[in-house]
Amino acid sequence: MKKVSTLLLTAAGAIAAIMATPAAAAPKAVLTHETLWMMKRVGAPVVSPDGKWVVYSLNEPNYEADKAMTDLWLVPVDGSAAPRRLTSSKAGESGPAWAPDSRRIAFSAKREGDDDAQIYILDLAGGEAQRVTSLPFAVSAPQWRPDGKAILFEAMAWPGAMDAEANKKAAAEKKARKFNMRVYEHFPIRYWNDWIDERRPTLWVQSLEPGAKAVDILSSTKLGQTEGFGGNAQSDGGNTLNPVWSPDGKEIVFTATTQRWQAARARVNFNLYRMPATGGEPKLATPTEGEYGDLKFSPDGKSLLFKFNTQGNEIYDLARLNRVAWPAGGAATVLTPGFDREIDQYAVTPDSSTIYAIVPDAGAENLYSLPAAGGTPAVVIAPKVGGYTSLDIPSDAASTILVGSYGSAVNPAEIVRIDPVAKRHANLTNVNTALAASIDWSSPEHFWFTAKDGLKIHNMIVTPPNFDPKKKYPLFVLIHGGPASTNPDQIGLRWNYHLLASAGYVVLLTDYKGSTGYGEAFSRAINLDPLRGPANEIDEAVDEAARLYPFIDVKNACAGGASYGGHLTNWIEATTTRYKCLVSHAGEVDLLTQWGTSDFAYGRELSSGGAPWGDSKIWRDQSPISYGDQWKTPMLLTAGEKDYRVPLPNTLETWVTLQRQQVPSRLLIFPDAWHWITKPEDSRQFYREVQGWLAHYLKGAPAVTGGPIPAPEAKKGE
């Protein structure tokens, strides 16, 4: 028995030892378009006034558009429970806003039976969301009156239509026309992907008293009927006036322009207005004209805060945080006069003493704080990887609570609670955490160099999966658009760093002059040097990357980009032969063509030294088509047919020049796309084509010819 027991114990010990041995880690997966596209996308958090709850939207994508969903979810701020779904509808919800009592949420949605999106209210105590508006047009951006008895929202109205019935009649008359024609007498006529129609932005107030009807408080005013009145244009064809309630609920403050039709010849101001919430003529809230935005009242009701720039004759003006006394109004005080960075998002603490802000800085999105009375912002948290992309602070909480979104190029954004004292954050959601951990990707590596023009240039490189620093890898130089933009350490869909690298390439990203996050002078440095200067810095960045990283095969490189990145790609085509191939999406080739066809004209004059018929030589000197006889590098061209920012004629001119010069080239037109390729199957095919083009020129794969590249055959077992 003793011997048997020993054997049993030995066997048991062996089994236990085997069980205790860690299993080999599962190999990490290479990022695919399917994995990237199907990642759930977490919207910006909105914290309840009492600081107990966070509501956010969650988009669940699908390659079949009618199966994609966007619903509202709820999670406790203290993280004591898992998030739970609040809504479930095919059309989805947007613009969630908390009632002052922290018990109800308003949002806009187009639900069953709705012709257009309407305002709904959901009571957290239970029950279905109740529709509170029934208007014959779409409405958006609900905001509760401070007493919780009415809701402010925005809509687009037809000229002369002062109420819902008049708008319904005007829309019906337009639809009943026997002809189809657009008539214009002013510029602009298009914006991003929409033709501009006669409608104007309006403000409506819906009382929550039983039987009450929504009231348009703006259309009947002189301001609302002024020629050239409008709001900040949006990519869905509408306008926004950025309205907010005054602390006592008696006034509405908003931004608007009366210079809309001057956009072809001047910068357009969006001034700050205030008006009675029951209707009445709006008046300027501050005497200084410029561009106002992102309006917020301090919780104590004594200050109105906003971002402002002077809209001068520079290609770029830094928007600075300002404050004006309330309700007195008058001249504003600049809160960040010596701070050479743009404030992105900001929020005020419940005691109105401190402002926290997200600040783009050298490719990062850091958390800063400053006294509400003004002063030099100080860094609170500067994440080593990624950064913060949204921020909210509840106004009525007993203590300061910061909630935001945090993400990186290898971590899709999640909702987090931020501790500014401990300088860390904790996740409230983990929507994609496990998925992100299963992918073979690494955070971008940063490096700097001083360019020949004296500017310090920030860069990132992204390495491929299964990376071995002892090997040599082809290089893809990805050029960001803008130019007033940056290469963020964040996940993107249009040009995903890791999806491009997944085929075995190192990706180089350079923040050339004109980029944001490096100060006003750096962003303005592109003025009168729109293409040559930035392209030279990109060229120097390639040399510096090759010097620093021996694994880069600099003689085996391609380059590409979209929008301004496409402009620079076309300039590279005209000025160098160092690349084996190029990829240009929505790129201009002739500054004059872009000026005359785009929805953005005057800004081109600012960067080019005046009107095309003036003395400036930049119009020809920095147009890639001027050097068409030098084009030699094979190019893949892509464009959205509904792109009105860089309209199709730009791409067609590039195409004709390539064909005229017998340069190997391939043209892809996406009829349903605009400046971005947003349809999932179009996006998947775009990446197939790009990877096929790169594989041919960087790896010697068969040439891409004929029709669309077919989808790869599924492996057995898939």
Steps between C-alpha positions, in 0.01 A plus 500: 500500500780732588670431166178553309439822687846621408437420134167676514656800666778502243252480214284766659804720545598451138150590384499803728837606363372467145187696588711769665728541198392813313354423161683646205363844425272505200667672206378851448300576188599724213262794466252465214246740359227280641643521851554874473162583353301281738656653811225661703532878523440675829359853485588792726381466861230727644496505881180553699492831691517316835815318387361149542447378145652516154296462184675435171424375152638169378521435130502135397612501134406248235591454135126496434388855573151404618653276768725765657371641828565805715339488842531677833669330793526586869781435749546620861780751547643303791535189282295293744301330225543399139360724226143427395312574181234771524361497147474260210374624166607459138530871428714576803513792742721808522561809710414365848440774759427461870208671671600718797349238735740231366202267452411556134693507172397681184633395160415522132401192301307396193288216628225294345228731372729804483566662163795687652696498826304633799573569867432220748523484879592185691421473872758285680229385740371280218278489195547580135642826373227755427502721191459867590515663155297427188644729238508455120880526488804362680601645837818454701717596799245514785587706808298522820396832648662533845161443670440182298168623357597566138747384236695707250596342169617586149346449156522630144208713374392634161519877439187680613368195686441608860345181638473127441203518263662767284814286475295196405326701228828640364655152482191362321506782244864433422433129462202567269706692242490345155861598436822418682738794528715677757529879497786694663597864524773469761800284595525238646264265323633173642653379824701178538251255346179702473351764277386793712129576475294800611441381854644685798580390855235566763459466876192338647370466855270215595315546828438173683155612613230262367380604155768765449637554149858573406568868426752639251655794687744615230354497148275804552785721626686750284821305560341173390378662178824685422660426165800280565379371838624153591677277745809287484438263211494127565576211268135389500391818324374670814631780715560527873465811713667343806220621733501485882248605764593781736524385865159649587334354191386842378741536208661301223861565398619384158746563217403608149619688195339759276793473257430158354503628143837673542688172519642533147680823586556514877521303823154456651439607860275299732405745771351449844131585550251495786122507476193452724402135527139595422600677179617850421777664305848355564783737580876465510622359830852640452623795292786316329439323170673174417430130527335384822432140594467235773286708737466402866374673814688460825295309761468815716339679205738795517705433187442402140802318357579443134778448249580794274730603219513828312456357149780717365674468166723214610457148374469385862393674822533334838165484683548609860279447803309813605258608772237772516317605817137391518239637479678833450674396177744742342864453408649154543809401695748262339569224752799351317677802345853358501411137437617394154273200461140449392249405769302205369233407755458654842278480809459698823502361855178523709644781715584697183862539611687281251487415133623165371580473131622255240787654307654353182875521551760346266276216387360430848176606670594599852290611796568852625353720772488876556330741741154600380606863540780441250865405510755269349363149442695225675533138393300267724543173310716440193444135405806328358274325251189646335297773660162635604240574235202627702433650842202574724456620860160488677384843609312407820719226646620536859860475382691530175455196276674471164372257240641474150602274217848356471648308210810444292606351168484156664212563742160603362352781710328401824315703763724572799479672837800730541673563832692830461665464843635148450557585132338189360172375364289187538283343233123515538456305176701221342319468172807412293763431766521123449492533123779760502716273716464216247645698209867503404566873495727737686481865597662747260859598574575873502801692373589862428744675272581858405415569137712711269248782540578502874172350620494208741298222340316227690462155345371153582575160356273196517650154460328194348379188686761235581754778488869404500737799525774295334303481176446761230149631433354705215385849600162667450502875564148597613429874466225652712239742367399839626751656495368628836498150643742248643589131513339401831587194703142381444315240297362621168299341222595707197873422512557260785871486579500137605277376220744653253794347689330159523635387162858534623579870467639763733275808493652847545284792616631856500341814643629744241473878541139606490405221744330583829618430853831682463398863541347771286821593317559137396148473359538831317837404351322342205378843390635587151668159494207260476671195347874534444594564864296217656613256229864588565451423870341165416797424275739583784292286738549197275876553509499542878284190553739295286793628707335421834340167407722257304203268444348751254576422136497862385562403137180298503242763589160634395306803624139611514231697672155655475374856469798724580696176521382436145609851398848426634504157335432668165779750572734209573401352165610824333826554687673173588546145377617349830179298548406183316131590506250753633140490627297821477145538632309828455811690404523829312733535203436862400454770764278691258271202436465440872426870561232506231319176579528452877264613775803667659638782283625798700730294720682394183559868419648556846752220463584591140563872541183646351250442221607291197512811277732685736878515515554180697698234316399231748192401300718353226823444687343267760247324278616144425352517150754771412762226500300235316789430266696365800240249619639147503390318817213244474193633679176357636231770492179482705213744546143528624259632238311700765808674634447876479799595714748364245264448207542228240650730230821510706536122481404493133768757417755287682378194312523666160852622575611150603347350188645775280846425637445123478562454872362167631181598680168369625190711572233403754180707522258429785160640385345500849805633686589856587823634654504184711419147390249413769301207362645180647528300177646799315756541777591131490548513123707820531744323733514196270596725212760693701660181633500347152670809357764506774561126475581527130749784533651413838490119495489406135148357510309475170384833362151619581310514170146479372198529726479523878734278699290201610457409864748236616366148520408392850727241657361162593325509832410866474 
